[in-house]
């Protein structure tokens, strides 16, 4: 999929031109940029250079980026597409009605790369519509850009503009395999999301959601859960939605709302079957290895050769929980991928993935590994 992967520290404005020129060499079909949130990134200054490029340039700003298996808050990972890529841009997902360009996905499309702004409405409708309108054997992978601190940050960009609240999709003719895992374990019995308003769970089992959640967490930790210290605890206790195939899709609560409700960054389906889960350091890092093995086996089975690149979409919440151990997670991915595989990607505020034989999902607290060449 990617002809080359390059890194630029992003510190000096004059460094952008040689960086982009290098990526565009050798008949590259497009450029994808992952920008670390603390990079001194001035889109207005960069845009004239982007407009002079004779190929499409798209990108996003993420909490951290990954290059050669290392994390960078400052820096840019540049990826040059080696085969044809078609770009679809939706500037405002809140107005999305299920329409895409007619020729956006071709009969030769094998992978869709999806990037959304984290704090926008209609992400579930958007990815579900994308899945339903396209062949199910297409691989879907992506994540949400943005800032944990500045929720209105413009975090997606093309040659034409930079924006918040939307999405960018790249339809690519090359195949990537996907592995998905999180490692969190249930610590409660199943319960019903009995009252939901978009991204707010008002009640669980007809009890105020925070009171229900608090009871489970306090029983497990022996520590009193307060509103002020909520996030410090919630990163260790994601809510999990039970799916028909016994898979658990995680959602990390980000705060406590009015009338003891729970707030989430992503819309929550009413009547979901929920369990409270617990994050364990060793199980999380082991899960990253499992996701990598899944992706590698799937690629080798489909292509009859080994991959040489691994795109990692790793949840920011995992990094906040693991702290320094996030480096152990990346080392495990590197070990399972193999010495000849280049590791790159970003920390996300929500992970999007489907292996091609399962329904597309928006995940939290999850690591997604896509492997290709």
PDB file of C-alpha atoms in Angstrom, residues 60-366:
ATOM      1  CA  UNK A  60      -4.747  14.392  10.602  1.00  0.00           C
ATOM      2  CA  UNK A  61      -3.476  15.734  13.901  1.00  0.00           C
ATOM      3  CA  UNK A  62      -3.276  13.088  16.638  1.00  0.00           C
ATOM      4  CA  UNK A  63      -2.192  13.047  20.307  1.00  0.00           C
ATOM      5  CA  UNK A  64       0.992  11.156  19.368  1.00  0.00           C
ATOM      6  CA  UNK A  65       2.417   9.474  16.284  1.00  0.00           C
ATOM      7  CA  UNK A  66       4.334   6.224  15.912  1.00  0.00           C
ATOM      8  CA  UNK A  67       7.427   5.751  13.787  1.00  0.00           C
ATOM      9  CA  UNK A  68       9.805   2.772  13.885  1.00  0.00           C
ATOM     10  CA  UNK A  69       7.947   1.565  16.944  1.00  0.00           C
ATOM     11  CA  UNK A  70       8.537   4.770  18.961  1.00  0.00           C
ATOM     12  CA  UNK A  71       6.058   7.430  20.118  1.00  0.00           C
ATOM     13  CA  UNK A  72       6.397  11.134  19.298  1.00  0.00           C
ATOM     14  CA  UNK A  73       4.237  14.005  20.568  1.00  0.00           C
ATOM     15  CA  UNK A  74       6.128  16.232  18.138  1.00  0.00           C
ATOM     16  CA  UNK A  75       6.781  15.063  14.611  1.00  0.00           C
ATOM     17  CA  UNK A  76       5.141  14.003  11.360  1.00  0.00           C
ATOM     18  CA  UNK A  77       4.871  10.541   9.827  1.00  0.00           C
ATOM     19  CA  UNK A  78       4.533  10.700   6.047  1.00  0.00           C
ATOM     20  CA  UNK A  79       3.205   7.776   4.009  1.00  0.00           C
ATOM     21  CA  UNK A  80       3.425   7.670   0.191  1.00  0.00           C
ATOM     22  CA  UNK A  81       0.743   5.583  -1.551  1.00  0.00           C
ATOM     23  CA  UNK A  82       2.141   3.220  -4.159  1.00  0.00           C
ATOM     24  CA  UNK A  83      -1.118   2.470  -5.989  1.00  0.00           C
ATOM     25  CA  UNK A  84      -4.200   4.418  -7.005  1.00  0.00           C
ATOM     26  CA  UNK A  85      -6.103   6.106  -4.190  1.00  0.00           C
ATOM     27  CA  UNK A  86      -9.499   7.842  -4.273  1.00  0.00           C
ATOM     28  CA  UNK A  87     -10.304  10.451  -1.606  1.00  0.00           C
ATOM     29  CA  UNK A  88     -13.725  11.302  -0.159  1.00  0.00           C
ATOM     30  CA  UNK A  89     -14.049  14.296   2.190  1.00  0.00           C
ATOM     31  CA  UNK A  90     -17.038  15.016   4.422  1.00  0.00           C
ATOM     32  CA  UNK A  91     -16.578  18.370   6.141  1.00  0.00           C
ATOM     33  CA  UNK A  92     -19.544  18.150   8.521  1.00  0.00           C
ATOM     34  CA  UNK A  93     -20.635  14.718   9.748  1.00  0.00           C
ATOM     35  CA  UNK A  94     -23.484  16.230  11.775  1.00  0.00           C
ATOM     36  CA  UNK A  95     -25.233  16.827   8.422  1.00  0.00           C
ATOM     37  CA  UNK A  96     -24.348  13.416   6.965  1.00  0.00           C
ATOM     38  CA  UNK A  97     -27.350  11.737   5.310  1.00  0.00           C
ATOM     39  CA  UNK A  98     -25.690   8.616   3.944  1.00  0.00           C
ATOM     40  CA  UNK A  99     -24.460   9.997   0.617  1.00  0.00           C
ATOM     41  CA  UNK A 100     -21.075   9.245  -0.927  1.00  0.00           C
ATOM     42  CA  UNK A 101     -19.626  10.033  -4.357  1.00  0.00           C
ATOM     43  CA  UNK A 102     -20.811   7.482  -6.916  1.00  0.00           C
ATOM     44  CA  UNK A 103     -17.352   6.498  -8.154  1.00  0.00           C
ATOM     45  CA  UNK A 104     -15.609   6.845  -4.819  1.00  0.00           C
ATOM     46  CA  UNK A 105     -15.131   3.095  -4.238  1.00  0.00           C
ATOM     47  CA  UNK A 106     -14.153   1.142  -7.347  1.00  0.00           C
ATOM     48  CA  UNK A 107     -14.442  -2.575  -8.035  1.00  0.00           C
ATOM     49  CA  UNK A 108     -10.691  -2.819  -7.353  1.00  0.00           C
ATOM     50  CA  UNK A 109     -10.830  -1.189  -3.897  1.00  0.00           C
ATOM     51  CA  UNK A 110      -9.534  -3.551  -1.220  1.00  0.00           C
ATOM     52  CA  UNK A 111      -8.946  -1.250   1.760  1.00  0.00           C
ATOM     53  CA  UNK A 112     -10.677   1.845   3.139  1.00  0.00           C
ATOM     54  CA  UNK A 113      -8.655   4.115   5.436  1.00  0.00           C
ATOM     55  CA  UNK A 114     -11.039   6.193   7.562  1.00  0.00           C
ATOM     56  CA  UNK A 115     -10.192   9.255   9.655  1.00  0.00           C
ATOM     57  CA  UNK A 116     -12.785  11.176  11.650  1.00  0.00           C
ATOM     58  CA  UNK A 117     -12.762  14.099  14.033  1.00  0.00           C
ATOM     59  CA  UNK A 118     -13.245  12.649  17.508  1.00  0.00           C
ATOM     60  CA  UNK A 119     -15.895  15.049  18.768  1.00  0.00           C
ATOM     61  CA  UNK A 120     -18.564  14.940  16.107  1.00  0.00           C
ATOM     62  CA  UNK A 121     -22.011  13.456  15.736  1.00  0.00           C
ATOM     63  CA  UNK A 122     -23.054  10.642  13.414  1.00  0.00           C
ATOM     64  CA  UNK A 123     -19.809   8.625  13.438  1.00  0.00           C
ATOM     65  CA  UNK A 124     -21.757   5.342  13.970  1.00  0.00           C
ATOM     66  CA  UNK A 125     -24.161   6.184  11.109  1.00  0.00           C
ATOM     67  CA  UNK A 126     -21.233   7.215   8.922  1.00  0.00           C
ATOM     68  CA  UNK A 127     -19.198   4.023   9.340  1.00  0.00           C
ATOM     69  CA  UNK A 128     -22.260   1.753   9.227  1.00  0.00           C
ATOM     70  CA  UNK A 129     -23.418   3.356   5.967  1.00  0.00           C
ATOM     71  CA  UNK A 130     -19.916   3.061   4.541  1.00  0.00           C
ATOM     72  CA  UNK A 131     -19.891  -0.632   5.433  1.00  0.00           C
ATOM     73  CA  UNK A 132     -23.376  -1.385   4.095  1.00  0.00           C
ATOM     74  CA  UNK A 133     -22.781   0.360   0.757  1.00  0.00           C
ATOM     75  CA  UNK A 134     -19.554  -1.483  -0.017  1.00  0.00           C
ATOM     76  CA  UNK A 135     -18.413  -5.053  -0.418  1.00  0.00           C
ATOM     77  CA  UNK A 136     -18.019  -6.699   2.957  1.00  0.00           C
ATOM     78  CA  UNK A 137     -14.659  -8.214   2.033  1.00  0.00           C
ATOM     79  CA  UNK A 138     -13.088  -4.745   1.964  1.00  0.00           C
ATOM     80  CA  UNK A 139     -10.834  -4.065   4.962  1.00  0.00           C
ATOM     81  CA  UNK A 140     -11.725  -1.018   7.055  1.00  0.00           C
ATOM     82  CA  UNK A 141      -9.187   0.669   9.334  1.00  0.00           C
ATOM     83  CA  UNK A 142      -8.808   4.103  10.836  1.00  0.00           C
ATOM     84  CA  UNK A 143      -9.242   6.281  13.868  1.00  0.00           C
ATOM     85  CA  UNK A 144     -10.326   9.596  15.312  1.00  0.00           C
ATOM     86  CA  UNK A 145      -8.069  12.645  15.217  1.00  0.00           C
ATOM     87  CA  UNK A 146      -8.194  15.521  17.670  1.00  0.00           C
ATOM     88  CA  UNK A 147      -7.072  16.678  21.081  1.00  0.00           C
ATOM     89  CA  UNK A 148      -8.048  15.464  24.534  1.00  0.00           C
ATOM     90  CA  UNK A 149      -7.761  19.065  25.758  1.00  0.00           C
ATOM     91  CA  UNK A 150      -8.987  21.195  22.821  1.00  0.00           C
ATOM     92  CA  UNK A 151     -12.103  19.430  21.551  1.00  0.00           C
ATOM     93  CA  UNK A 152     -12.724  22.062  18.855  1.00  0.00           C
ATOM     94  CA  UNK A 153      -9.248  21.752  17.353  1.00  0.00           C
ATOM     95  CA  UNK A 154      -9.256  21.551  13.551  1.00  0.00           C
ATOM     96  CA  UNK A 155      -7.625  18.170  13.135  1.00  0.00           C
ATOM     97  CA  UNK A 156      -8.249  16.910   9.577  1.00  0.00           C
ATOM     98  CA  UNK A 157      -6.789  18.504   6.467  1.00  0.00           C
ATOM     99  CA  UNK A 158      -6.451  18.236   2.697  1.00  0.00           C
ATOM    100  CA  UNK A 159      -4.772  20.446   0.142  1.00  0.00           C
ATOM    101  CA  UNK A 160      -7.892  22.643   0.192  1.00  0.00           C
ATOM    102  CA  UNK A 161      -8.586  23.218   3.888  1.00  0.00           C
ATOM    103  CA  UNK A 162      -8.316  22.157   7.526  1.00  0.00           C
ATOM    104  CA  UNK A 163     -11.476  21.399   9.483  1.00  0.00           C
ATOM    105  CA  UNK A 164     -13.110  19.849  12.533  1.00  0.00           C
ATOM    106  CA  UNK A 165     -16.296  17.814  12.733  1.00  0.00           C
ATOM    107  CA  UNK A 166     -15.816  15.790   9.562  1.00  0.00           C
ATOM    108  CA  UNK A 167     -14.120  12.791   8.005  1.00  0.00           C
ATOM    109  CA  UNK A 168     -11.643  11.784   5.301  1.00  0.00           C
ATOM    110  CA  UNK A 169     -11.726   8.400   3.576  1.00  0.00           C
ATOM    111  CA  UNK A 170      -9.048   6.959   1.291  1.00  0.00           C
ATOM    112  CA  UNK A 171     -10.095   4.071  -0.963  1.00  0.00           C
ATOM    113  CA  UNK A 172      -7.014   2.054  -1.900  1.00  0.00           C
ATOM    114  CA  UNK A 173      -6.551  -0.871  -4.273  1.00  0.00           C
ATOM    115  CA  UNK A 174      -3.962  -2.624  -2.081  1.00  0.00           C
ATOM    116  CA  UNK A 175      -4.885  -5.206   0.564  1.00  0.00           C
ATOM    117  CA  UNK A 176      -4.227  -4.767   4.276  1.00  0.00           C
ATOM    118  CA  UNK A 177      -5.083  -7.361   6.915  1.00  0.00           C
ATOM    119  CA  UNK A 178      -6.370  -6.337  10.337  1.00  0.00           C
ATOM    120  CA  UNK A 179      -6.003  -7.588  13.908  1.00  0.00           C
ATOM    121  CA  UNK A 180      -8.122  -6.142  16.737  1.00  0.00           C
ATOM    122  CA  UNK A 181      -7.828  -6.714  20.498  1.00  0.00           C
ATOM    123  CA  UNK A 182      -8.031  -4.930  23.843  1.00  0.00           C
ATOM    124  CA  UNK A 183      -7.365  -7.351  26.706  1.00  0.00           C
ATOM    125  CA  UNK A 184      -9.891  -5.901  29.199  1.00  0.00           C
ATOM    126  CA  UNK A 185     -11.801  -8.409  31.332  1.00  0.00           C
ATOM    127  CA  UNK A 186     -15.444  -8.245  32.557  1.00  0.00           C
ATOM    128  CA  UNK A 187     -15.955  -7.620  36.294  1.00  0.00           C
ATOM    129  CA  UNK A 188     -19.764  -7.360  36.308  1.00  0.00           C
ATOM    130  CA  UNK A 189     -22.846  -9.190  35.136  1.00  0.00           C
ATOM    131  CA  UNK A 190     -24.525  -7.973  31.918  1.00  0.00           C
ATOM    132  CA  UNK A 191     -26.852  -4.993  32.261  1.00  0.00           C
ATOM    133  CA  UNK A 192     -29.029  -2.883  29.954  1.00  0.00           C
ATOM    134  CA  UNK A 193     -28.376   0.698  28.836  1.00  0.00           C
ATOM    135  CA  UNK A 194     -31.967   1.533  29.730  1.00  0.00           C
ATOM    136  CA  UNK A 195     -31.918   5.251  28.878  1.00  0.00           C
ATOM    137  CA  UNK A 196     -29.543   6.884  26.374  1.00  0.00           C
ATOM    138  CA  UNK A 197     -29.346  10.308  24.743  1.00  0.00           C
ATOM    139  CA  UNK A 198     -26.745  10.139  21.923  1.00  0.00           C
ATOM    140  CA  UNK A 199     -23.412  10.082  23.861  1.00  0.00           C
ATOM    141  CA  UNK A 200     -24.989  10.169  27.342  1.00  0.00           C
ATOM    142  CA  UNK A 201     -26.068   7.051  29.221  1.00  0.00           C
ATOM    143  CA  UNK A 202     -28.688   8.252  31.679  1.00  0.00           C
ATOM    144  CA  UNK A 203     -29.483   4.926  33.297  1.00  0.00           C
ATOM    145  CA  UNK A 204     -28.207   1.344  33.421  1.00  0.00           C
ATOM    146  CA  UNK A 205     -30.726  -1.285  34.542  1.00  0.00           C
ATOM    147  CA  UNK A 206     -33.076   1.662  35.229  1.00  0.00           C
ATOM    148  CA  UNK A 207     -30.638   3.022  37.853  1.00  0.00           C
ATOM    149  CA  UNK A 208     -28.744   6.321  37.386  1.00  0.00           C
ATOM    150  CA  UNK A 209     -25.760   5.285  35.230  1.00  0.00           C
ATOM    151  CA  UNK A 210     -23.037   6.771  37.431  1.00  0.00           C
ATOM    152  CA  UNK A 211     -24.531   5.176  40.559  1.00  0.00           C
ATOM    153  CA  UNK A 212     -24.586   1.773  38.860  1.00  0.00           C
ATOM    154  CA  UNK A 213     -21.034   2.170  37.518  1.00  0.00           C
ATOM    155  CA  UNK A 214     -19.754   3.535  40.832  1.00  0.00           C
ATOM    156  CA  UNK A 215     -21.138   0.567  42.755  1.00  0.00           C
ATOM    157  CA  UNK A 216     -19.352  -1.956  40.505  1.00  0.00           C
ATOM    158  CA  UNK A 217     -16.030  -0.070  40.526  1.00  0.00           C
ATOM    159  CA  UNK A 218     -16.032   0.521  44.286  1.00  0.00           C
ATOM    160  CA  UNK A 219     -16.737  -3.153  44.924  1.00  0.00           C
ATOM    161  CA  UNK A 220     -13.717  -4.075  42.805  1.00  0.00           C
ATOM    162  CA  UNK A 221     -11.281  -1.422  44.003  1.00  0.00           C
ATOM    163  CA  UNK A 222     -12.357  -0.790  47.577  1.00  0.00           C
ATOM    164  CA  UNK A 223     -11.831   2.909  46.791  1.00  0.00           C
ATOM    165  CA  UNK A 224     -14.563   5.565  46.816  1.00  0.00           C
ATOM    166  CA  UNK A 225     -15.213   6.856  43.281  1.00  0.00           C
ATOM    167  CA  UNK A 226     -15.827  10.610  43.095  1.00  0.00           C
ATOM    168  CA  UNK A 227     -16.715  12.936  40.248  1.00  0.00           C
ATOM    169  CA  UNK A 228     -13.461  14.887  40.661  1.00  0.00           C
ATOM    170  CA  UNK A 229     -11.252  11.822  40.313  1.00  0.00           C
ATOM    171  CA  UNK A 230     -13.459  10.103  37.764  1.00  0.00           C
ATOM    172  CA  UNK A 231     -11.133   9.969  34.732  1.00  0.00           C
ATOM    173  CA  UNK A 232      -8.233   8.570  36.744  1.00  0.00           C
ATOM    174  CA  UNK A 233     -10.413   5.564  37.569  1.00  0.00           C
ATOM    175  CA  UNK A 234     -12.493   5.327  34.387  1.00  0.00           C
ATOM    176  CA  UNK A 235      -9.418   4.676  32.213  1.00  0.00           C
ATOM    177  CA  UNK A 236      -9.032   1.407  34.152  1.00  0.00           C
ATOM    178  CA  UNK A 237     -12.731   0.447  33.962  1.00  0.00           C
ATOM    179  CA  UNK A 238     -14.169   0.837  30.439  1.00  0.00           C
ATOM    180  CA  UNK A 239     -17.736  -0.154  29.735  1.00  0.00           C
ATOM    181  CA  UNK A 240     -18.067  -2.992  27.268  1.00  0.00           C
ATOM    182  CA  UNK A 241     -20.906  -3.593  24.816  1.00  0.00           C
ATOM    183  CA  UNK A 242     -21.630  -7.292  24.313  1.00  0.00           C
ATOM    184  CA  UNK A 243     -22.026  -8.292  20.664  1.00  0.00           C
ATOM    185  CA  UNK A 244     -23.781 -11.322  19.182  1.00  0.00           C
ATOM    186  CA  UNK A 245     -20.489 -13.112  18.503  1.00  0.00           C
ATOM    187  CA  UNK A 246     -19.456 -12.703  22.202  1.00  0.00           C
ATOM    188  CA  UNK A 247     -17.041  -9.927  21.260  1.00  0.00           C
ATOM    189  CA  UNK A 248     -16.843  -6.995  23.707  1.00  0.00           C
ATOM    190  CA  UNK A 249     -16.549  -3.528  22.150  1.00  0.00           C
ATOM    191  CA  UNK A 250     -15.245  -0.977  24.651  1.00  0.00           C
ATOM    192  CA  UNK A 251     -16.372   2.555  25.464  1.00  0.00           C
ATOM    193  CA  UNK A 252     -14.432   4.673  27.983  1.00  0.00           C
ATOM    194  CA  UNK A 253     -16.658   7.055  29.996  1.00  0.00           C
ATOM    195  CA  UNK A 254     -15.113  10.533  29.988  1.00  0.00           C
ATOM    196  CA  UNK A 255     -17.154  12.240  32.683  1.00  0.00           C
ATOM    197  CA  UNK A 256     -20.232  12.427  34.889  1.00  0.00           C
ATOM    198  CA  UNK A 257     -23.178  14.477  33.655  1.00  0.00           C
ATOM    199  CA  UNK A 258     -26.420  15.803  35.042  1.00  0.00           C
ATOM    200  CA  UNK A 259     -28.543  13.521  37.198  1.00  0.00           C
ATOM    201  CA  UNK A 260     -25.645  11.062  37.624  1.00  0.00           C
ATOM    202  CA  UNK A 261     -25.417  10.206  33.937  1.00  0.00           C
ATOM    203  CA  UNK A 262     -22.233   8.970  32.204  1.00  0.00           C
ATOM    204  CA  UNK A 263     -20.688  10.927  29.331  1.00  0.00           C
ATOM    205  CA  UNK A 264     -18.888   9.370  26.352  1.00  0.00           C
ATOM    206  CA  UNK A 265     -17.048  10.824  23.367  1.00  0.00           C
ATOM    207  CA  UNK A 266     -19.005   8.518  21.019  1.00  0.00           C
ATOM    208  CA  UNK A 267     -22.708   7.905  20.582  1.00  0.00           C
ATOM    209  CA  UNK A 268     -24.059   4.931  22.556  1.00  0.00           C
ATOM    210  CA  UNK A 269     -26.901   2.688  21.325  1.00  0.00           C
ATOM    211  CA  UNK A 270     -29.937   2.487  23.608  1.00  0.00           C
ATOM    212  CA  UNK A 271     -30.681  -0.975  25.031  1.00  0.00           C
ATOM    213  CA  UNK A 272     -27.081  -2.082  24.551  1.00  0.00           C
ATOM    214  CA  UNK A 273     -26.051  -4.978  26.742  1.00  0.00           C
ATOM    215  CA  UNK A 274     -23.203  -3.675  28.900  1.00  0.00           C
ATOM    216  CA  UNK A 275     -20.564  -5.052  31.228  1.00  0.00           C
ATOM    217  CA  UNK A 276     -18.040  -3.126  33.291  1.00  0.00           C
ATOM    218  CA  UNK A 277     -14.549  -4.304  32.347  1.00  0.00           C
ATOM    219  CA  UNK A 278     -11.157  -3.915  33.995  1.00  0.00           C
ATOM    220  CA  UNK A 279      -7.809  -3.149  32.385  1.00  0.00           C
ATOM    221  CA  UNK A 280      -4.782  -5.194  33.492  1.00  0.00           C
ATOM    222  CA  UNK A 281      -1.358  -4.083  32.299  1.00  0.00           C
ATOM    223  CA  UNK A 282      -0.067  -7.510  31.294  1.00  0.00           C
ATOM    224  CA  UNK A 283      -3.313  -8.481  29.556  1.00  0.00           C
ATOM    225  CA  UNK A 284      -3.368  -5.222  27.571  1.00  0.00           C
ATOM    226  CA  UNK A 285       0.191  -5.625  26.314  1.00  0.00           C
ATOM    227  CA  UNK A 286      -0.430  -9.297  25.515  1.00  0.00           C
ATOM    228  CA  UNK A 287      -3.555  -8.306  23.570  1.00  0.00           C
ATOM    229  CA  UNK A 288      -1.418  -6.085  21.321  1.00  0.00           C
ATOM    230  CA  UNK A 289       0.675  -9.119  20.479  1.00  0.00           C
ATOM    231  CA  UNK A 290      -2.459 -11.126  19.715  1.00  0.00           C
ATOM    232  CA  UNK A 291      -3.767  -8.414  17.368  1.00  0.00           C
ATOM    233  CA  UNK A 292      -0.423  -8.394  15.543  1.00  0.00           C
ATOM    234  CA  UNK A 293      -0.435 -12.179  15.164  1.00  0.00           C
ATOM    235  CA  UNK A 294      -3.998 -12.063  13.811  1.00  0.00           C
ATOM    236  CA  UNK A 295      -3.037  -9.462  11.214  1.00  0.00           C
ATOM    237  CA  UNK A 296       0.145 -11.265  10.162  1.00  0.00           C
ATOM    238  CA  UNK A 297      -1.550 -14.641   9.769  1.00  0.00           C
ATOM    239  CA  UNK A 298      -4.397 -13.066   7.787  1.00  0.00           C
ATOM    240  CA  UNK A 299      -1.994 -11.272   5.426  1.00  0.00           C
ATOM    241  CA  UNK A 300       0.174 -14.328   4.816  1.00  0.00           C
ATOM    242  CA  UNK A 301      -2.890 -16.506   4.252  1.00  0.00           C
ATOM    243  CA  UNK A 302      -4.372 -14.087   1.710  1.00  0.00           C
ATOM    244  CA  UNK A 303      -1.199 -12.979  -0.088  1.00  0.00           C
ATOM    245  CA  UNK A 304       1.097 -16.013   0.296  1.00  0.00           C
ATOM    246  CA  UNK A 305       3.968 -13.787   1.419  1.00  0.00           C
ATOM    247  CA  UNK A 306       5.054 -11.868   4.502  1.00  0.00           C
ATOM    248  CA  UNK A 307       4.070  -8.230   5.153  1.00  0.00           C
ATOM    249  CA  UNK A 308       6.722  -5.548   5.508  1.00  0.00           C
ATOM    250  CA  UNK A 309       4.671  -2.688   7.016  1.00  0.00           C
ATOM    251  CA  UNK A 310       2.368  -2.440  10.032  1.00  0.00           C
ATOM    252  CA  UNK A 311      -0.015   0.461  10.576  1.00  0.00           C
ATOM    253  CA  UNK A 312      -0.822   0.774  14.299  1.00  0.00           C
ATOM    254  CA  UNK A 313      -3.932   2.580  15.562  1.00  0.00           C
ATOM    255  CA  UNK A 314      -3.586   2.510  19.353  1.00  0.00           C
ATOM    256  CA  UNK A 315      -6.039   4.148  21.731  1.00  0.00           C
ATOM    257  CA  UNK A 316      -4.851   7.162  23.722  1.00  0.00           C
ATOM    258  CA  UNK A 317      -6.674   5.727  26.750  1.00  0.00           C
ATOM    259  CA  UNK A 318      -4.391   2.674  26.630  1.00  0.00           C
ATOM    260  CA  UNK A 319      -1.370   4.957  26.708  1.00  0.00           C
ATOM    261  CA  UNK A 320      -2.793   6.919  29.658  1.00  0.00           C
ATOM    262  CA  UNK A 321      -3.410   3.661  31.519  1.00  0.00           C
ATOM    263  CA  UNK A 322      -0.137   1.922  30.612  1.00  0.00           C
ATOM    264  CA  UNK A 323       2.030   5.054  31.040  1.00  0.00           C
ATOM    265  CA  UNK A 324       5.644   3.963  30.458  1.00  0.00           C
ATOM    266  CA  UNK A 325       4.475   0.415  29.730  1.00  0.00           C
ATOM    267  CA  UNK A 326       3.046   1.634  26.416  1.00  0.00           C
ATOM    268  CA  UNK A 327       6.590   1.181  25.125  1.00  0.00           C
ATOM    269  CA  UNK A 328       6.399  -2.477  26.148  1.00  0.00           C
ATOM    270  CA  UNK A 329       3.226  -2.789  24.095  1.00  0.00           C
ATOM    271  CA  UNK A 330       4.961  -1.373  21.028  1.00  0.00           C
ATOM    272  CA  UNK A 331       7.917  -3.715  21.588  1.00  0.00           C
ATOM    273  CA  UNK A 332       5.580  -6.707  21.703  1.00  0.00           C
ATOM    274  CA  UNK A 333       3.984  -5.569  18.426  1.00  0.00           C
ATOM    275  CA  UNK A 334       7.450  -5.233  16.883  1.00  0.00           C
ATOM    276  CA  UNK A 335       8.455  -8.686  18.100  1.00  0.00           C
ATOM    277  CA  UNK A 336       5.308 -10.371  16.760  1.00  0.00           C
ATOM    278  CA  UNK A 337       5.470  -8.473  13.469  1.00  0.00           C
ATOM    279  CA  UNK A 338       9.070  -9.457  12.747  1.00  0.00           C
ATOM    280  CA  UNK A 339      12.367  -7.651  12.245  1.00  0.00           C
ATOM    281  CA  UNK A 340      11.696  -6.719   8.620  1.00  0.00           C
ATOM    282  CA  UNK A 341       8.371  -4.982   9.303  1.00  0.00           C
ATOM    283  CA  UNK A 342       8.241  -1.172   9.594  1.00  0.00           C
ATOM    284  CA  UNK A 343       5.947   0.059  12.398  1.00  0.00           C
ATOM    285  CA  UNK A 344       4.124   3.384  12.080  1.00  0.00           C
ATOM    286  CA  UNK A 345       0.793   4.934  13.046  1.00  0.00           C
ATOM    287  CA  UNK A 346      -0.780   7.069  15.752  1.00  0.00           C
ATOM    288  CA  UNK A 347      -2.583   7.229  19.085  1.00  0.00           C
ATOM    289  CA  UNK A 348      -6.284   7.777  18.476  1.00  0.00           C
ATOM    290  CA  UNK A 349      -9.393   8.998  20.271  1.00  0.00           C
ATOM    291  CA  UNK A 350     -11.390   6.080  18.886  1.00  0.00           C
ATOM    292  CA  UNK A 351     -10.429   3.180  16.633  1.00  0.00           C
ATOM    293  CA  UNK A 352     -12.334   2.090  13.512  1.00  0.00           C
ATOM    294  CA  UNK A 353     -11.868  -1.416  12.165  1.00  0.00           C
ATOM    295  CA  UNK A 354     -13.360  -4.422  10.451  1.00  0.00           C
ATOM    296  CA  UNK A 355     -11.471  -7.519   9.420  1.00  0.00           C
ATOM    297  CA  UNK A 356     -13.675  -7.946   6.349  1.00  0.00           C
ATOM    298  CA  UNK A 357     -15.686 -10.833   7.786  1.00  0.00           C
ATOM    299  CA  UNK A 358     -17.084  -8.936  10.794  1.00  0.00           C
ATOM    300  CA  UNK A 359     -19.254  -5.870  11.146  1.00  0.00           C
ATOM    301  CA  UNK A 360     -17.423  -2.537  11.272  1.00  0.00           C
ATOM    302  CA  UNK A 361     -17.084  -1.042  14.765  1.00  0.00           C
ATOM    303  CA  UNK A 362     -15.929   2.093  16.531  1.00  0.00           C
ATOM    304  CA  UNK A 363     -13.702   0.978  19.419  1.00  0.00           C
ATOM    305  CA  UNK A 364     -12.176   2.544  22.528  1.00  0.00           C
ATOM    306  CA  UNK A 365      -9.262   1.284  24.640  1.00  0.00           C
ATOM    307  CA  UNK A 366      -8.340  -1.028  21.762  1.00  0.00           C
TER     308      UNK A 366
END
